[in-house]
């Protein structure tokens, strides 16, 4: 047996790559992480984008936490390494025609009071809606942590896994299965129409159905996207427990990196991988873009599937059907992130004042109605950036004092949509005009908004793809559309974090459990690699990846 430089090499130091590294290092593997950018974290990154204002830091891409399971937090002792979450306040929408609404994740009485201002029928429906969602979270939460079975395979191991999943879900009844079916197949608009009547309430609840999605609220499947964003606290089954990490999302990645280092992993930044080494049909290591070759028996890649498989592994080393699946992978978003430094908090006409108030502490939305959101999508699908974009805004500095000097604030606007091909060109001037229109929308409901802006940072799909590796600008390495979920993520037959190449494991957000800053793909890929490594120590035959029936 040849001596390898490392036991395990992780390609990509985003949070999933770091989670994989931490678990592998803890299992005793000599582990190396290779990250192309000058810093780790990937889409979970805190940066200071304004050279003339270095004290202002923003979470440049992802901005709120919810899906990181307690298992990972505890296994990696992340709190010891700086993981600290401030729970978010309510959803808040101020309406251009006057008035506002707040929706609370965990306060039924206040929700009732708020919603009653718009519809007493909807206020009465709210507790039933929350209970309905909670019931679904009980089913979907644990499923996010399940390894999808290889459906259709007759291999004993795959059949066993399918039966195990069926057994785990034996408690489901006809009603629950019907509810899950509805959730998976309906549009968020149709689902909300079944429950509520007020356009204002429906607009507020629709936001989670279209976040990061190349689909308007009337598209089938958006009901599931809402559930994915509403589950929160995977494993505990709590709903909607979103929060801000102190120090921004980069601090989550730093906490995981610290845990990985403490377990013995080595992390190299500025180390761009150009190729995964394959010989005798197995992964043997990587070649960096500078030509350096590094070997390991286990390679875990956490990159977008097109980069990981088509660029780094190469079509010639993969089954044709797998290549075709990855070529067909849908990876659009039309998301633009706008980060702002503010001299003062927004002074809403509906809720006046620039002193910190509850409505500044959660999501400060610009999604007043379903038709408003739909119009933004329709324009982008027709090839134009939205005239009036929708935005999921947050002001983390309502809690977090580490991001900017005292008395100032950071506001982060997650906005949609621009055309899905804006990943191909920078579109700098059009993005500036789009951001100006977005700011005007907020200014209509908070007239001090525009004049309070000190600095603006706009990150469009081109930058997301070219600087962060998010191909197509999709925020999750691939759309959360029905045909790309569970046993289909990233490709049928390969949803168990293994790949067609023995020794190569897959830990990106394009696997089941991803996207989002949840670490599940990283943990699962590491566990698959650790299990195969242990099997290899017991006997070589068990270790070789079994032939797939496809
Ligand atoms: C604008 C935006 C907002 C979002 N908001 C949220 C949110 O609020 N909450 C949430 O939970 N999720 C959010 N997400 C999604 C979430 O951030 C991602 O799903 C998650 O961070 C992806 O993690 P990852 O480790 O799988 O991949 P990535 O973070 O993409 O990490 C991959 C890493 O690989 C590196 N890399 C690329 N090519 C190479 C190479 N050739 N060699 C070596 N390294 C390479 C990249 O630089 C990167 O660091 C958001 C994403 C975006 C873009």
XYZ file of C-alpha atoms and ligand atoms in Angstrom:
603
model
C 0.000 0.000 0.000
C 1.343 3.433 -0.920
C 1.739 6.089 1.744
C -0.686 8.952 1.331
C -0.048 12.552 2.330
C -3.328 12.608 4.265
C -6.103 10.209 5.215
C -8.758 12.677 4.065
C -8.737 15.782 1.874
C -11.712 18.125 1.893
C -12.234 20.282 -1.188
C -13.834 23.593 -0.200
C -13.747 25.312 3.183
C -17.363 26.430 3.291
C -19.219 25.499 6.455
C -20.064 22.008 5.116
C -16.461 21.262 4.196
C -15.415 22.404 7.661
C -18.045 20.230 9.367
C -16.843 17.228 7.336
C -13.250 18.033 8.330
C -14.145 18.291 12.009
C -15.897 14.912 12.039
C -13.146 13.194 10.040
C -10.386 14.655 12.200
C -12.269 13.605 15.328
C -12.382 10.053 13.966
C -8.584 10.058 13.893
C -8.102 10.781 10.180
C -5.213 13.068 9.163
C -7.376 15.691 7.497
C -6.638 18.620 5.192
C -9.101 21.293 4.038
C -8.329 23.132 0.794
C -10.131 26.444 0.323
C -9.714 28.571 -2.813
C -10.590 31.943 -1.272
C -8.333 33.809 1.160
C -10.739 32.851 3.960
C -12.956 29.938 4.915
C -16.746 30.047 5.279
C -17.931 30.161 1.656
C -21.456 31.618 1.679
C -21.286 31.879 5.496
C -18.951 34.853 5.594
C -18.510 38.082 7.510
C -16.611 40.707 5.551
C -15.812 44.422 5.661
C -16.744 45.437 2.093
C -16.033 49.173 2.412
C -12.272 49.984 2.452
C -12.959 53.504 3.750
C -15.121 52.143 6.601
C -13.289 49.058 7.853
C -15.230 49.033 11.156
C -18.457 48.132 9.352
C -18.840 44.383 8.809
C -21.624 42.557 7.022
C -22.721 39.007 6.558
C -22.224 39.366 2.853
C -24.347 36.426 1.677
C -26.236 34.202 4.162
C -27.566 36.196 7.091
C -29.657 34.161 9.569
C -29.325 30.793 11.294
C -31.959 28.182 11.891
C -31.206 24.765 10.538
C -27.980 23.737 12.283
C -28.998 20.634 14.260
C -28.224 20.404 17.990
C -26.341 17.163 17.222
C -23.688 19.088 15.287
C -23.616 21.989 17.761
C -23.008 19.533 20.601
C -20.688 17.068 18.824
C -18.373 19.881 17.730
C -18.844 21.918 20.937
C -19.547 24.947 18.793
C -20.660 27.144 21.666
C -17.201 26.796 23.185
C -15.803 27.968 19.836
C -17.976 31.085 19.563
C -21.368 29.906 18.265
C -23.811 32.334 19.884
C -27.267 33.051 18.529
C -29.565 35.981 19.275
C -33.141 34.823 18.573
C -34.812 37.079 16.015
C -37.838 39.231 16.619
C -41.070 39.100 14.581
C -41.697 39.287 10.853
C -42.574 42.900 10.152
C -44.186 44.413 7.082
C -45.142 48.058 6.767
C -47.618 48.581 3.943
C -47.275 51.334 1.335
C -50.998 52.082 1.724
C -50.534 52.457 5.511
C -50.513 50.172 8.534
C -48.223 47.273 9.393
C -48.268 43.690 10.599
C -46.007 41.710 12.911
C -45.962 37.921 13.053
C -44.353 36.090 15.959
C -42.789 32.633 15.805
C -43.817 31.701 19.326
C -46.449 34.079 20.726
C -49.962 32.954 19.791
C -51.767 35.723 21.658
C -49.804 38.530 20.043
C -50.173 36.887 16.643
C -53.922 36.808 17.188
C -53.951 40.493 18.129
C -51.831 41.479 15.115
C -53.701 39.406 12.558
C -57.117 40.516 13.910
C -56.268 44.015 12.686
C -56.501 42.636 9.139
C -58.944 39.724 9.448
C -60.591 38.114 12.458
C -61.117 34.941 10.416
C -57.371 34.757 9.740
C -56.607 35.459 13.398
C -58.715 32.456 14.367
C -57.048 30.315 11.697
C -53.535 31.201 12.863
C -53.247 28.757 15.825
C -54.531 25.906 13.623
C -52.007 26.864 10.912
C -49.180 26.897 13.478
C -50.261 23.498 14.824
C -50.516 22.121 11.280
C -47.004 23.310 10.470
C -45.697 21.986 13.777
C -47.123 18.552 12.929
C -45.380 18.642 9.565
C -42.130 19.764 11.179
C -42.313 16.639 13.346
C -42.249 14.582 10.150
C -39.895 16.689 8.016
C -37.382 17.699 10.704
C -36.095 14.158 11.361
C -36.279 13.392 7.621
C -33.733 16.150 6.991
C -31.296 14.100 9.041
C -32.100 10.801 7.316
C -29.821 9.366 4.635
C -32.082 9.047 1.568
C -32.449 5.443 0.432
C -31.438 4.422 -3.062
C -35.023 3.921 -4.243
C -35.434 1.275 -6.939
C -32.217 -0.572 -6.107
C -32.528 -4.253 -5.200
C -29.169 -4.382 -3.424
C -29.704 -5.816 0.092
C -28.103 -2.778 1.771
C -30.361 -0.362 -0.136
C -33.483 -2.437 0.522
C -32.585 -2.508 4.215
C -32.218 1.270 4.270
C -35.567 1.775 2.518
C -37.287 -0.553 4.994
C -35.590 1.197 7.935
C -36.943 4.550 6.745
C -40.431 3.106 6.273
C -40.276 1.602 9.792
C -39.159 4.902 11.321
C -42.186 6.567 9.733
C -44.649 3.830 10.652
C -46.500 6.303 12.916
C -47.697 8.361 9.936
C -51.405 8.147 9.234
C -53.466 8.806 6.124
C -54.036 12.421 7.124
C -50.359 13.224 7.735
C -49.313 11.627 4.470
C -51.978 13.689 2.686
C -50.675 16.855 4.354
C -47.091 16.067 3.355
C -48.269 15.361 -0.210
C -50.021 18.715 -0.326
C -46.965 20.443 1.013
C -44.696 18.822 -1.561
C -46.917 19.525 -4.544
C -48.789 22.771 -3.911
C -47.849 26.362 -4.529
C -47.508 28.524 -1.440
C -50.251 30.768 -2.895
C -52.768 27.919 -3.217
C -51.884 26.591 0.212
C -52.325 29.976 1.882
C -55.586 30.559 -0.022
C -56.900 27.406 1.682
C -56.163 28.902 5.090
C -56.357 32.695 4.971
C -58.275 35.539 3.302
C -56.290 38.713 4.007
C -53.736 39.696 1.286
C -51.529 41.226 3.972
C -51.371 38.026 6.037
C -50.827 35.893 2.955
C -48.032 38.196 1.714
C -46.206 37.911 5.044
C -46.509 34.115 5.124
C -45.534 33.685 1.460
C -42.002 35.019 1.877
C -40.487 31.752 3.064
C -41.975 29.962 0.050
C -39.883 31.876 -2.453
C -36.632 32.585 -0.591
C -33.725 31.705 -2.865
C -36.093 30.073 -5.315
C -36.439 30.532 -9.052
C -40.215 30.343 -8.781
C -43.002 32.753 -7.955
C -45.528 32.031 -5.216
C -47.982 30.478 -7.697
C -45.518 27.735 -8.741
C -46.069 24.178 -7.450
C -43.431 23.150 -4.918
C -43.119 26.555 -3.247
C -45.181 25.281 -0.300
C -42.315 22.885 0.467
C -39.752 25.703 0.260
C -41.796 27.493 2.929
C -41.635 24.390 5.142
C -37.873 24.000 4.580
C -37.385 27.559 5.814
C -39.860 27.176 8.666
C -38.678 23.971 10.301
C -35.880 25.441 12.391
C -33.982 23.597 15.102
C -33.844 20.320 13.199
C -34.211 17.425 15.556
C -36.103 19.395 18.158
C -38.919 20.109 15.730
C -39.416 23.710 16.845
C -40.796 26.048 14.256
C -39.225 29.158 12.868
C -36.515 29.641 15.457
C -34.311 31.870 13.386
C -31.499 33.875 14.887
C -28.473 36.083 14.317
C -24.998 34.758 15.010
C -22.871 37.199 16.986
C -20.173 38.422 14.619
C -22.218 37.475 11.569
C -22.400 34.209 9.683
C -18.632 34.108 9.263
C -18.426 33.485 12.998
C -20.420 30.252 12.533
C -17.862 29.082 9.981
C -15.024 30.224 12.273
C -16.488 28.243 15.184
C -16.613 25.116 13.006
C -13.084 25.776 11.692
C -11.830 26.091 15.271
C -13.499 22.798 16.182
C -11.880 21.150 13.141
C -8.452 22.558 13.998
C -8.799 21.487 17.616
C -9.517 17.968 16.404
C -6.293 18.082 14.383
C -7.432 19.163 10.909
C -5.156 21.358 8.820
C -6.831 24.172 6.886
C -5.198 25.863 3.894
C -6.684 28.954 2.281
C -5.709 30.344 -1.132
C -5.502 26.705 -2.242
C -7.664 26.243 -5.317
C -8.241 22.676 -6.404
C -8.205 22.102 -10.162
C -8.697 18.362 -10.386
C -9.588 15.301 -8.349
C -6.989 12.602 -8.901
C -8.471 9.319 -10.012
C -6.570 6.162 -10.684
C -7.696 2.534 -10.804
C -11.222 3.979 -10.778
C -10.756 5.390 -7.248
C -10.220 8.854 -5.800
C -6.571 9.204 -4.799
C -6.233 12.894 -3.943
C -6.288 16.264 -5.676
C -4.200 18.517 -7.903
C -4.144 22.189 -6.981
C -4.332 24.832 -9.700
C -0.659 25.616 -8.995
C 0.165 22.026 -9.972
C 0.808 20.668 -6.475
C -0.455 17.136 -6.023
C -1.763 15.912 -2.659
C -2.866 12.373 -2.012
C -5.424 10.783 0.312
C -7.577 7.689 0.322
C -10.661 9.727 1.121
C -11.603 12.872 -0.790
C -14.675 14.840 0.245
C -15.785 17.584 -2.104
C -18.200 20.286 -0.968
C -18.370 22.243 -4.223
C -21.240 22.915 -6.580
C -22.013 19.662 -8.460
C -21.003 21.049 -11.854
C -17.580 22.061 -10.510
C -17.094 18.969 -8.369
C -18.069 16.379 -10.953
C -17.900 17.838 -14.456
C -14.775 20.012 -13.909
C -12.829 18.222 -11.177
C -13.671 14.543 -11.675
C -14.285 14.719 -15.415
C -17.016 13.187 -17.547
C -14.709 10.361 -18.642
C -14.552 9.067 -15.051
C -18.303 9.058 -14.455
C -21.255 7.001 -15.678
C -23.043 8.687 -18.606
C -26.378 8.743 -16.777
C -24.796 10.528 -13.797
C -23.136 13.078 -16.101
C -26.504 13.718 -17.712
C -28.171 14.191 -14.311
C -25.550 16.743 -13.277
C -25.779 18.537 -16.633
C -29.530 18.848 -16.077
C -29.099 20.106 -12.510
C -31.158 23.298 -12.048
C -29.204 26.076 -10.396
C -30.948 29.446 -10.800
C -31.990 31.965 -8.128
C -32.016 35.546 -9.391
C -31.032 36.666 -5.881
C -29.274 39.956 -5.182
C -27.898 40.648 -1.728
C -27.769 44.331 -0.741
C -25.810 45.173 2.413
C -26.163 48.631 3.906
C -24.473 50.672 6.613
C -27.050 52.966 8.226
C -26.640 56.160 10.221
C -29.952 55.472 11.961
C -32.723 52.893 12.102
C -35.630 53.058 9.624
C -38.375 55.374 10.865
C -41.579 53.692 9.674
C -44.619 55.883 9.146
C -46.755 53.070 10.556
C -44.546 52.667 13.662
C -42.648 55.938 14.069
C -39.276 56.406 15.718
C -35.599 55.748 15.121
C -35.016 54.281 18.571
C -34.651 50.528 18.575
C -38.106 48.920 18.690
C -39.402 45.388 18.363
C -40.215 45.785 14.670
C -36.506 46.410 13.959
C -35.429 43.128 15.550
C -36.742 40.499 13.122
C -37.366 40.337 9.392
C -38.089 43.774 8.019
C -39.911 42.673 4.908
C -40.800 44.236 1.608
C -43.300 41.678 0.363
C -46.640 43.335 0.972
C -48.844 40.964 -1.030
C -48.704 37.795 -3.090
C -49.301 39.646 -6.403
C -46.414 42.000 -5.506
C -44.073 39.011 -5.100
C -45.429 37.322 -8.235
C -44.912 40.454 -10.335
C -41.245 40.604 -9.306
C -40.771 37.006 -10.437
C -42.713 37.373 -13.681
C -40.586 40.335 -14.742
C -37.379 38.417 -14.062
C -38.626 35.349 -15.907
C -39.379 37.582 -18.865
C -35.762 38.785 -18.758
C -36.055 42.077 -16.833
C -34.940 42.821 -13.269
C -37.925 43.385 -10.968
C -39.264 46.928 -10.990
C -40.303 46.533 -7.364
C -38.198 43.700 -5.940
C -39.216 41.736 -2.888
C -36.896 41.743 0.110
C -36.296 39.804 3.290
C -34.459 42.456 5.304
C -32.739 42.120 8.679
C -30.904 44.460 11.037
C -28.564 42.167 13.016
C -27.110 45.131 14.897
C -30.398 45.353 16.791
C -28.600 42.741 18.974
C -25.071 42.313 17.723
C -22.769 45.143 18.772
C -19.683 43.656 17.124
C -20.507 44.525 13.503
C -20.242 48.317 13.488
C -19.482 51.304 15.707
C -21.977 52.272 18.381
C -24.940 54.291 17.172
C -24.806 52.911 13.611
C -26.496 49.898 12.075
C -26.052 47.249 9.420
C -29.032 46.212 7.355
C -28.979 43.240 5.055
C -31.521 42.916 2.245
C -31.980 39.521 0.640
C -33.783 40.485 -2.571
C -35.320 38.843 -5.634
C -35.454 38.743 -8.611
C -33.103 39.540 -11.477
C -33.033 37.397 -14.648
C -31.579 33.941 -14.150
C -28.779 34.520 -16.688
C -27.286 37.474 -14.807
C -24.611 35.060 -13.565
C -23.024 35.382 -17.016
C -22.221 39.126 -16.915
C -21.604 41.557 -14.013
C -24.571 43.850 -14.953
C -23.045 46.404 -12.556
C -25.051 49.458 -13.625
C -28.345 47.586 -13.810
C -27.698 46.105 -10.363
C -27.132 49.592 -8.988
C -30.447 50.745 -10.513
C -32.179 47.632 -9.107
C -30.744 48.347 -5.636
C -31.885 51.981 -5.891
C -35.434 50.812 -6.683
C -35.336 48.394 -3.754
C -34.256 51.201 -1.453
C -37.060 53.417 -2.842
C -39.598 50.712 -1.897
C -38.431 50.843 1.743
C -38.308 54.632 1.579
C -42.031 54.713 0.784
C -42.796 53.152 4.172
C -39.841 54.611 6.126
C -39.095 58.074 4.703
C -35.716 58.478 6.445
C -34.382 55.286 4.899
C -32.615 56.576 1.801
C -30.936 59.468 3.584
C -29.741 57.173 6.401
C -27.625 55.017 4.065
C -23.868 55.551 4.507
C -22.533 52.683 2.387
C -24.009 50.174 -0.060
C -22.633 46.777 -1.074
C -24.428 44.908 -3.866
C -23.706 41.226 -4.562
C -25.371 39.877 -7.685
C -25.413 36.435 -9.306
C -22.195 37.049 -11.293
C -20.164 37.772 -8.164
C -21.822 34.881 -6.325
C -20.722 32.514 -9.085
C -17.283 33.907 -9.874
C -16.063 34.864 -6.390
C -17.901 32.328 -4.222
C -18.386 29.329 -6.538
C -22.209 29.482 -6.430
C -22.754 28.422 -10.032
C -25.781 30.110 -11.631
C -26.013 32.306 -8.526
C -28.136 29.695 -6.783
C -27.811 30.148 -3.044
C -28.074 26.413 -2.271
C -25.764 24.944 -4.993
C -29.015 23.896 -6.681
C -32.703 24.642 -6.563
C -34.916 23.115 -3.889
C -37.382 22.046 -6.565
C -39.260 18.776 -6.172
C -37.201 16.869 -8.732
C -34.018 17.826 -6.847
C -35.009 16.766 -3.336
C -34.293 13.775 -1.086
C -33.263 10.670 -3.120
C -32.784 12.880 -6.196
C -30.278 15.271 -4.560
C -27.842 15.546 -6.357
C -28.715 12.548 -8.569
C -30.769 9.364 -8.271
C -28.678 6.532 -6.861
C -26.171 8.921 -5.276
C -28.052 10.686 -2.510
C -26.199 8.843 0.281
C -23.242 11.273 0.205
C -21.208 8.735 -1.810
C -20.461 9.235 -5.494
C -19.858 7.002 -8.515
C -16.123 7.172 -7.700
C -15.052 5.002 -4.738
C -13.247 7.072 -2.128
C -14.980 10.306 -3.234
C -17.745 11.661 -0.983
C -20.082 14.569 -1.532
C -20.788 17.176 1.173
C -22.264 20.183 -0.617
C -25.578 21.924 -0.123
C -26.610 20.070 -3.291
C -27.171 16.940 -1.172
C -30.153 16.088 1.018
C -30.277 18.258 4.131
C -28.804 21.223 2.214
C -29.117 24.073 1.514
C -28.751 26.477 4.227
C -26.139 26.790 6.898
C -27.039 23.484 8.496
C -23.882 21.352 8.272
C -25.952 18.241 7.573
C -24.279 17.395 4.229
C -20.840 17.802 5.829
C -21.720 15.568 8.754
C -23.360 12.892 6.593
C -20.537 12.771 4.033
C -17.965 12.450 6.816
C -19.975 9.686 8.456
C -20.235 7.793 5.165
C -16.461 8.113 4.695
C -15.757 7.079 8.297
C -18.046 4.036 7.988
C -16.358 2.955 4.737
C -12.915 3.546 6.233
C -13.741 1.358 9.211
C -15.129 -1.297 6.884
C -11.880 -1.111 4.883
C -9.867 -1.771 8.020
C -12.034 -4.843 8.626
C -11.682 -6.177 5.056
C -10.961 -4.632 1.667
C -13.998 -6.035 -0.148
C -16.565 -4.352 2.073
C -14.902 -1.022 1.492
C -15.252 -0.817 -2.223
C -18.323 1.057 -3.205
C -20.973 -1.363 -4.243
C -22.063 -1.445 -7.876
C -25.194 0.560 -8.313
C -28.333 -0.740 -9.946
C -29.555 2.175 -12.012
C -27.168 35.508 -0.691
C -27.324 34.256 0.130
C -28.096 34.278 1.264
C -28.291 33.125 2.021
N -28.980 33.204 3.188
C -29.017 32.144 4.011
C -29.496 32.283 5.335
O -29.832 33.372 5.768
N -29.533 31.187 6.118
C -29.105 29.973 5.680
O -29.165 28.996 6.437
N -28.597 29.823 4.432
C -28.524 30.884 3.609
N -27.946 30.774 2.377
C -27.515 29.453 1.901
C -26.241 29.002 2.570
O -25.390 30.089 2.760
C -25.549 27.939 1.725
O -26.459 26.895 1.434
C -24.360 27.355 2.470
O -23.580 28.362 3.064
C -23.518 26.551 1.528
O -22.492 25.946 2.273
P -21.505 24.879 1.615
O -20.437 24.634 2.587
O -22.305 23.712 1.128
O -20.965 25.590 0.313
P -20.173 26.966 0.138
O -20.455 27.878 1.250
O -20.463 27.421 -1.241
O -18.674 26.513 0.278
C -17.933 25.974 -0.790
C -16.516 26.478 -0.630
O -15.698 25.927 -1.650
C -14.784 26.916 -2.078
N -14.314 26.553 -3.419
C -14.945 26.736 -4.606
N -14.186 26.242 -5.612
C -13.065 25.739 -5.038
C -11.921 25.078 -5.549
N -11.761 24.849 -6.865
N -10.959 24.673 -4.677
C -11.098 24.887 -3.340
N -12.171 25.528 -2.807
C -13.139 25.932 -3.639
C -15.599 28.188 -2.052
O -14.763 29.326 -2.031
C -16.394 27.995 -0.765
O -15.695 28.498 0.346
C -27.698 31.907 1.610
C -26.870 31.896 0.493
C -26.673 33.057 -0.247
C -25.782 33.025 -1.441
